[in-house]
XYZ file of C-alpha atoms in Angstrom:
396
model
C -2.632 -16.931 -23.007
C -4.565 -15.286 -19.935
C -3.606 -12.176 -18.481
C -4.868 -9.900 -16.743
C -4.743 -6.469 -18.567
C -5.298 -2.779 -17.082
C -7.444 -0.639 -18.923
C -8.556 2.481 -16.921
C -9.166 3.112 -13.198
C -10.587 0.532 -10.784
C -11.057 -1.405 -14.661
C -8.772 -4.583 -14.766
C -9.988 -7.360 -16.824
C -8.876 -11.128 -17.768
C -8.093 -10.953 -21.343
C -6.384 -13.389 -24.240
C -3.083 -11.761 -25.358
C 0.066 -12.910 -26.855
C 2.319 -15.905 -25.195
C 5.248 -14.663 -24.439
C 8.409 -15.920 -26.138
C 12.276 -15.725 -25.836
C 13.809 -12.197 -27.296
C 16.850 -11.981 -25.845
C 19.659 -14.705 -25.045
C 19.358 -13.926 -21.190
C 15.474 -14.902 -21.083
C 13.447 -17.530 -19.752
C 9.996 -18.051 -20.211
C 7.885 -18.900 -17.006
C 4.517 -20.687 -17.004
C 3.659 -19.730 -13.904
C 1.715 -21.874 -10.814
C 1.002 -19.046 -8.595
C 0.790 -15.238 -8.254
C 0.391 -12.726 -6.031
C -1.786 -9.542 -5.440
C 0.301 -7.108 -4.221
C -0.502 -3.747 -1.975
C 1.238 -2.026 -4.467
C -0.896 -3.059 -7.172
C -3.605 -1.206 -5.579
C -1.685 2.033 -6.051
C -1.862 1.199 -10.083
C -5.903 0.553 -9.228
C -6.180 3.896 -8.153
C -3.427 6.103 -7.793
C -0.990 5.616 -10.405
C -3.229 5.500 -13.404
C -1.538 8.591 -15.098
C 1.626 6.473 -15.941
C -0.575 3.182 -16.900
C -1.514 2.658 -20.306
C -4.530 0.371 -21.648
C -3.404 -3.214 -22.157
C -0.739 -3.164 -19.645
C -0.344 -6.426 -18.219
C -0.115 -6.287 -13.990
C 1.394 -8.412 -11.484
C 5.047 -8.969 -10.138
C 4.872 -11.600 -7.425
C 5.231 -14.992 -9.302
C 7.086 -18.259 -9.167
C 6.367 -21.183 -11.713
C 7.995 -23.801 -13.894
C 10.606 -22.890 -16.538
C 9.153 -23.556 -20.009
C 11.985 -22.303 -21.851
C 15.460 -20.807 -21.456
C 17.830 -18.061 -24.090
C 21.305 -19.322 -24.463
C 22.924 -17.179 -22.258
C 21.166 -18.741 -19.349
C 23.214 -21.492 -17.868
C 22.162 -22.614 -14.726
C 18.437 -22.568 -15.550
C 16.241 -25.285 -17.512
C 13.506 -26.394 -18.314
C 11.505 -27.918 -15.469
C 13.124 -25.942 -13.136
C 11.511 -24.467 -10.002
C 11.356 -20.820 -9.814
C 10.437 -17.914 -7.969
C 11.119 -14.792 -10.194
C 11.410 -11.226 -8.151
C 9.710 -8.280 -8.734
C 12.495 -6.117 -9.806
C 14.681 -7.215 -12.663
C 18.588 -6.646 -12.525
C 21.333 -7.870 -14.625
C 23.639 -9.255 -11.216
C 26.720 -8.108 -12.473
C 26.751 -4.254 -13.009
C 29.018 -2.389 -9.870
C 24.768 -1.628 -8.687
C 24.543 -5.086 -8.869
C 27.890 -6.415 -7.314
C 26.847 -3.669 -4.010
C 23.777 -5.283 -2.803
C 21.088 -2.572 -4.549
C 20.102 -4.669 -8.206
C 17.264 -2.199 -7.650
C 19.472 0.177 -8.762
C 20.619 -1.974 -11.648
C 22.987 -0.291 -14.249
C 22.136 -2.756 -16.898
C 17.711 -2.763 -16.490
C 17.670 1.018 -14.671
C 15.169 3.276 -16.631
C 16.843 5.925 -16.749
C 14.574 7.797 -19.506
C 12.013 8.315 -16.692
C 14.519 9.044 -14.331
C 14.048 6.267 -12.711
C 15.531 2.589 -11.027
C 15.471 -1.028 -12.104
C 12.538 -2.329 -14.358
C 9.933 -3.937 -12.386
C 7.186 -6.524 -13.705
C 3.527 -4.949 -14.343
C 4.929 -1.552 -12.545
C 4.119 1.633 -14.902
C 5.809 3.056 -17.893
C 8.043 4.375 -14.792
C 9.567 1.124 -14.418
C 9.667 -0.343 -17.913
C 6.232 -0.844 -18.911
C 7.486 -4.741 -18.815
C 4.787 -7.130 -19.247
C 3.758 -8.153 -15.876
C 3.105 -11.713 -13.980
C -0.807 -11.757 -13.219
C -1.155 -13.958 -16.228
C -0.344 -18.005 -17.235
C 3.078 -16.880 -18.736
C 5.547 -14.654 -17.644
C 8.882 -13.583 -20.171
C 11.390 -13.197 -17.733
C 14.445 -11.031 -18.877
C 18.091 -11.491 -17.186
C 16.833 -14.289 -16.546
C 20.760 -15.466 -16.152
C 20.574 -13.261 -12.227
C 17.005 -13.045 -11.174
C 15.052 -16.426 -10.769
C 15.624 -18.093 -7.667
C 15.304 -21.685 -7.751
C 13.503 -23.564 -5.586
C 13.085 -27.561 -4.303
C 10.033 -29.761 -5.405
C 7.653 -30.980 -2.894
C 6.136 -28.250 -0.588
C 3.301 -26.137 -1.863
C 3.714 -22.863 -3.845
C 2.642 -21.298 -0.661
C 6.023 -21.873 0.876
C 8.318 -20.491 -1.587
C 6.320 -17.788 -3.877
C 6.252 -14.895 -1.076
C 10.095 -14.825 -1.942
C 9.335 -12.848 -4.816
C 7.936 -9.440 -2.877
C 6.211 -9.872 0.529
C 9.227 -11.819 2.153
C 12.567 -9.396 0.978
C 10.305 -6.236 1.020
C 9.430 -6.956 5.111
C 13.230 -8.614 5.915
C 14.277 -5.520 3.901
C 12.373 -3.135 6.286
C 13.551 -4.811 9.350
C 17.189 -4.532 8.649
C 16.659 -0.574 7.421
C 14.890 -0.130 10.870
C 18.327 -1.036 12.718
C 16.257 -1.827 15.524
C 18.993 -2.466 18.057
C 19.189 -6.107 20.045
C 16.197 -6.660 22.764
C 14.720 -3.037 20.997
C 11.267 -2.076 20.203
C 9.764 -1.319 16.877
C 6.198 -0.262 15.922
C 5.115 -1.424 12.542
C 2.432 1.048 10.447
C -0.162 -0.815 8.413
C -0.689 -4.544 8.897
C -1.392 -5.795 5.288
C 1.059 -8.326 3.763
C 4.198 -6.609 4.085
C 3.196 -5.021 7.613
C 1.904 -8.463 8.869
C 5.201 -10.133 7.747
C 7.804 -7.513 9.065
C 5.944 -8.155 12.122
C 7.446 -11.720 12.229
C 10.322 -11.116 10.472
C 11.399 -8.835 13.391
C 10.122 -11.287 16.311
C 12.347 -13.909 14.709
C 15.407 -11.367 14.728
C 15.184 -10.673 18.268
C 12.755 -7.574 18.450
C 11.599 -7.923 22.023
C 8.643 -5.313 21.801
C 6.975 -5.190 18.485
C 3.626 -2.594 18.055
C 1.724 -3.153 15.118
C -1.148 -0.291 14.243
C -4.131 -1.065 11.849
C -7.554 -0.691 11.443
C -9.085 -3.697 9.977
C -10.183 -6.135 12.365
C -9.142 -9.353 10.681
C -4.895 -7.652 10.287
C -5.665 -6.738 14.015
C -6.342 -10.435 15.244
C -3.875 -11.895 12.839
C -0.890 -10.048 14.415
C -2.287 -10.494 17.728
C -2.378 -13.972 17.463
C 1.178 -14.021 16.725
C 2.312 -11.727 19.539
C 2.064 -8.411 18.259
C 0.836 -5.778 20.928
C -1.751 -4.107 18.318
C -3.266 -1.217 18.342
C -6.210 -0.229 16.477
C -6.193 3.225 15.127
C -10.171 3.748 15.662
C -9.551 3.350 19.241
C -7.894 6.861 19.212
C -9.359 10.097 18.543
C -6.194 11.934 17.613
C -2.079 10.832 16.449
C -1.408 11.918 19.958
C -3.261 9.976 22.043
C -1.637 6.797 19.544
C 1.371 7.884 20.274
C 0.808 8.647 23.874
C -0.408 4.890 24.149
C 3.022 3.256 22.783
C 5.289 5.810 24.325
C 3.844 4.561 27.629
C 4.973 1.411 26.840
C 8.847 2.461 25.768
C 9.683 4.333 28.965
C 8.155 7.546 27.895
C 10.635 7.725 24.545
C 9.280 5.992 21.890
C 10.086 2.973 20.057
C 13.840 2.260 18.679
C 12.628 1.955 15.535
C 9.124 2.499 13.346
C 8.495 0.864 10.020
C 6.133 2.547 7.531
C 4.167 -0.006 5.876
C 1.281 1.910 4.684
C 2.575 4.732 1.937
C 0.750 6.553 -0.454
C -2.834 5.919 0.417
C -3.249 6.577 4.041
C -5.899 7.089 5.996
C -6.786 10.256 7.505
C -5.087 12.925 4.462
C -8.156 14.291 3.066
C -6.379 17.149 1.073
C -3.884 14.627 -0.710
C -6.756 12.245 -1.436
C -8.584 14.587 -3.158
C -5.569 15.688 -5.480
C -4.606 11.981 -5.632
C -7.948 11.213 -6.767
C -8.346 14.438 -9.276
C -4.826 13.318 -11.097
C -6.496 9.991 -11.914
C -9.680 11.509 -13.159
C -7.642 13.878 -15.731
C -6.549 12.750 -19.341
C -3.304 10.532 -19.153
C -1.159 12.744 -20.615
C -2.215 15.716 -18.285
C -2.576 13.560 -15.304
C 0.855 12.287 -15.955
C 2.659 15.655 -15.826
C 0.273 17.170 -13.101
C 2.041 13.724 -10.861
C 5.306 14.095 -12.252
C 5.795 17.615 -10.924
C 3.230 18.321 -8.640
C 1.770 15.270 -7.034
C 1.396 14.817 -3.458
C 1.439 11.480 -1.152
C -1.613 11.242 2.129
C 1.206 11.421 4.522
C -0.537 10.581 7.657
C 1.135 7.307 8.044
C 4.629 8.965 8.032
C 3.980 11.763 10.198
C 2.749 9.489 12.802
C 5.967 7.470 12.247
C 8.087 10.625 12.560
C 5.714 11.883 15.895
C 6.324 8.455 17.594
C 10.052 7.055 16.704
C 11.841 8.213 19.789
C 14.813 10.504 19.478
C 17.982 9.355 17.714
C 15.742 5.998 16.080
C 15.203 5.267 12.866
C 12.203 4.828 10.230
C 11.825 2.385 7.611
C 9.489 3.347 4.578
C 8.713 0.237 2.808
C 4.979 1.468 1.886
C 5.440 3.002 -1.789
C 5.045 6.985 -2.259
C 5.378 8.774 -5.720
C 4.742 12.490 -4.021
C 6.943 14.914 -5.541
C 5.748 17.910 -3.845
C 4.901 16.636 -0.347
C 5.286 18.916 2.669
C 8.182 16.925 5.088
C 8.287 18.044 8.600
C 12.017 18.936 8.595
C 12.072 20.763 11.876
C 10.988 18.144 13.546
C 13.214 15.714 11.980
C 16.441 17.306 12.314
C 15.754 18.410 16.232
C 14.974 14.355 16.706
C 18.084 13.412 14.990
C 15.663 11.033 13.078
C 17.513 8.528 10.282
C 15.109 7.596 7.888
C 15.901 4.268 5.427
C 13.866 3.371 2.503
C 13.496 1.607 -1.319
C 12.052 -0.820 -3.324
C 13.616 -4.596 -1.336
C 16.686 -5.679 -2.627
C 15.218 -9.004 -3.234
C 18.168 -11.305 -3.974
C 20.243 -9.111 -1.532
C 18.013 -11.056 0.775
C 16.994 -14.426 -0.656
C 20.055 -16.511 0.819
C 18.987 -15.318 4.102
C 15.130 -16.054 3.923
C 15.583 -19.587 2.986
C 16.225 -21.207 5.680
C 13.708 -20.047 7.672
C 11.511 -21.724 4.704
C 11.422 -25.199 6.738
C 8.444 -27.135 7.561
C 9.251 -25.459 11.047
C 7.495 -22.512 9.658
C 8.579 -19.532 11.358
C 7.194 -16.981 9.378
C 4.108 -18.983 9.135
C 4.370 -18.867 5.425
C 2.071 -22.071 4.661
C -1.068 -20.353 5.885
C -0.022 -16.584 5.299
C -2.817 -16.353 2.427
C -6.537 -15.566 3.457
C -7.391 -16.081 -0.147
C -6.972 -18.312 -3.312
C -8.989 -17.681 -6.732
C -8.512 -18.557 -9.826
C -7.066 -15.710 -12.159
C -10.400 -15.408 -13.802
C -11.537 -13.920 -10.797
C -8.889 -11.403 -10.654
C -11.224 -8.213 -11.575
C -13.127 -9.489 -8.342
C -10.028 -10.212 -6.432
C -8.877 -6.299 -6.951
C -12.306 -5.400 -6.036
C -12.458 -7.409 -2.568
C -8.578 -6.105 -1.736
C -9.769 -2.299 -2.853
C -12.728 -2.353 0.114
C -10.756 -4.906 2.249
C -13.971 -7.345 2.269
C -14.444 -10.826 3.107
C -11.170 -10.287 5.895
C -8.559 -10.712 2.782
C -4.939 -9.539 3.485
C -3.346 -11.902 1.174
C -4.584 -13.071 -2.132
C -2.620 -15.909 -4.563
C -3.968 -16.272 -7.883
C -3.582 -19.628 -9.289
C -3.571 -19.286 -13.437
């Protein structure tokens, strides 16, 4: 089959490899009719190449057709509709059976220290083949596909596998209170979308801050009050500008959609960008003990929340050395909430907002469609942000 393989910084490439086939009884094999490229596999582009290794297969957003099913997957077959999640948990460990399967007892990887396996994520998370490719292995495959009805376009339905629980996930960690206020960081996918996942819940003031035009006018157009982060010459005078609009305090609640790569941390970049330039193994220790996150998203977050609110971190960091403003965060009485989405803690609640009513505005969320051959281009034109893209679906 096609897949698209990693093989060094800023190098992906299409390449033939292997179909995958059943190995264990709780497996299904997915041919899959759409995938998605994700924010966060821009972080593997760039950032996390010290715990990528050549041939690694990328992508985790996918939904398809079953092909094939293990034994000790009953309610799944052949045919079926699917839309497999990101993360992959067992559904019955006591991780599980509490709402966090990205914690999962059963898939955790707990050689690297670490949570559930994730598709196409790093040796961190598995090293499990990923979903950027015409077939996708799909283990506990018993808990984690979420099945789906014929008829509407992939469009509709294939979002539930990241972008959708990762932005209802962020909402409901913000605890923004009834007829609140919450500013949203970073208006790519999962920005845009908790954007209109918290109108929907009753946010009555929602700030969004960017500083691409084209994530500018899309929130706009759907009510956001956006600000664009060129506009300012300092955090400040941002902050300033939204406090004025909260009664002097702040918004209830700020959601961090941005992470690792912000704008505006030259220092972090530059270490950021040295650990990717060393050998892998060296790289890969120099991150594991002493690598540092461009915090400038965050520190506005913690600057504008007002006192006693909360922030949501649903852009990925992999720091482990970053400098935390804890002063300021303890005299605030700041709670802060964040993960990896919980994505069938959420699924049950998502769907019925997937109508033809469109609330989300699911159908046309995508700015982009190309055929996975193009992927190499695809992570190219999301790297620079060209061409207005904020949403790309690959169609195998």
């Amino acid at each position: 089959m096609k897949a698209v393989t990693w093989q060094g910084r800023r190098d992906v490439r299409v390449e033939t490899v292997p179909d995958p086939t059943i190995q264990e009884p709780t497996d299904a094999v997915i041919r899959i009719t759409s995938t998605g490229l994700c924010g966060s596999d821009l972080h593997l582009y760039e950032v996390l190449t010290p715990f990528m290794t050549p041939g690694d297969i990328l992508g985790h957003e996918p939904m398809g057709i079953v092909e094939e099913v293990g034994a000790a997957v009953p309610d799944l077959a052949a045919g079926d509709r699917v839309v497999v999640p990101f993360q992959i948990a067992c559904g019955n460990c006591w991780m599980c059976l509490t709402g966090l399967p990205t914690q999962c007892e059963t898939t955790q990887c707990t050689a690297e220290g670490m949570g559930a396996a994730i598709f196409g994520y790093t040796r961190l998370y598995g090293a499990v083949p990923g979903a950027q490719a015409e077939y996708v292995r799909v283990p506990q495959a018993q808990f984690g596909p979420i099945k789906v009805p014929e008829g509407p376009p992939d469009d509709r339905f294939v979002y539930l596998s990241d972008v959708l629980p990762t932005a209802w996930q962020a909402v409901e960690y913000a605890h923004i209170p009834p007829g609140g206020s919450v500013a949203v960081l970073g208006l790519g996918p999962i920005g845009d979308m908790a954007c209109r996942v918290a109108q929907v819940r009753g946010a009555e003031q929602v700030f969004g801050v960017d500083l691409v035009p084209e994530r500018l006018r899309r929130a706009r157009a759907r009510g956001v009050d956006t600000y664009d982060l060129r506009d300012f010459d300092s955090q400040k005078e941002l902050v300033a500008a939204i406090r004025d609009r909260t009664a002097g305090r702040g918004p209830d609640s700020v959601i961090d959609a941005v992470g690792t790569e912000a704008h505006g941390s030259m220092a972090a970049k530059f270490a950021q960008t040295a650990a990717g330039l060393l050998p892998r193994t060296i790289g890969a220790k120099f991150a594991e003990h002493l690598s540092v996150d461009r915090l400038a998203a965050l520190h506005t977050a913690i600057e504008l929340v007002r006192r006693g609110g909360t922030i949501s971190i649903s852009g990925v960091y992999g720091g482990t050395a970053d400098p935390m403003p804890l002063l300021t965060m303890f005299d605030k009485q700041i709670q802060l909430c964040m993960g990896q989405a919980n994505v069938r803690t959420w699924s049950d609640d998502i769907l019925p907002l997937l109508t033809d009513e469109d609330p989300l505005g699911v159908d046309d969320f995508a700015t982009h469609r190309m055929p996975l051959s193009e992927t190499p281009h695809a992570y190219e034109m999301f790297q620079r942000k060209d061409d207005g893209v904020v949403k790309v679906l690959l169609e195998p």
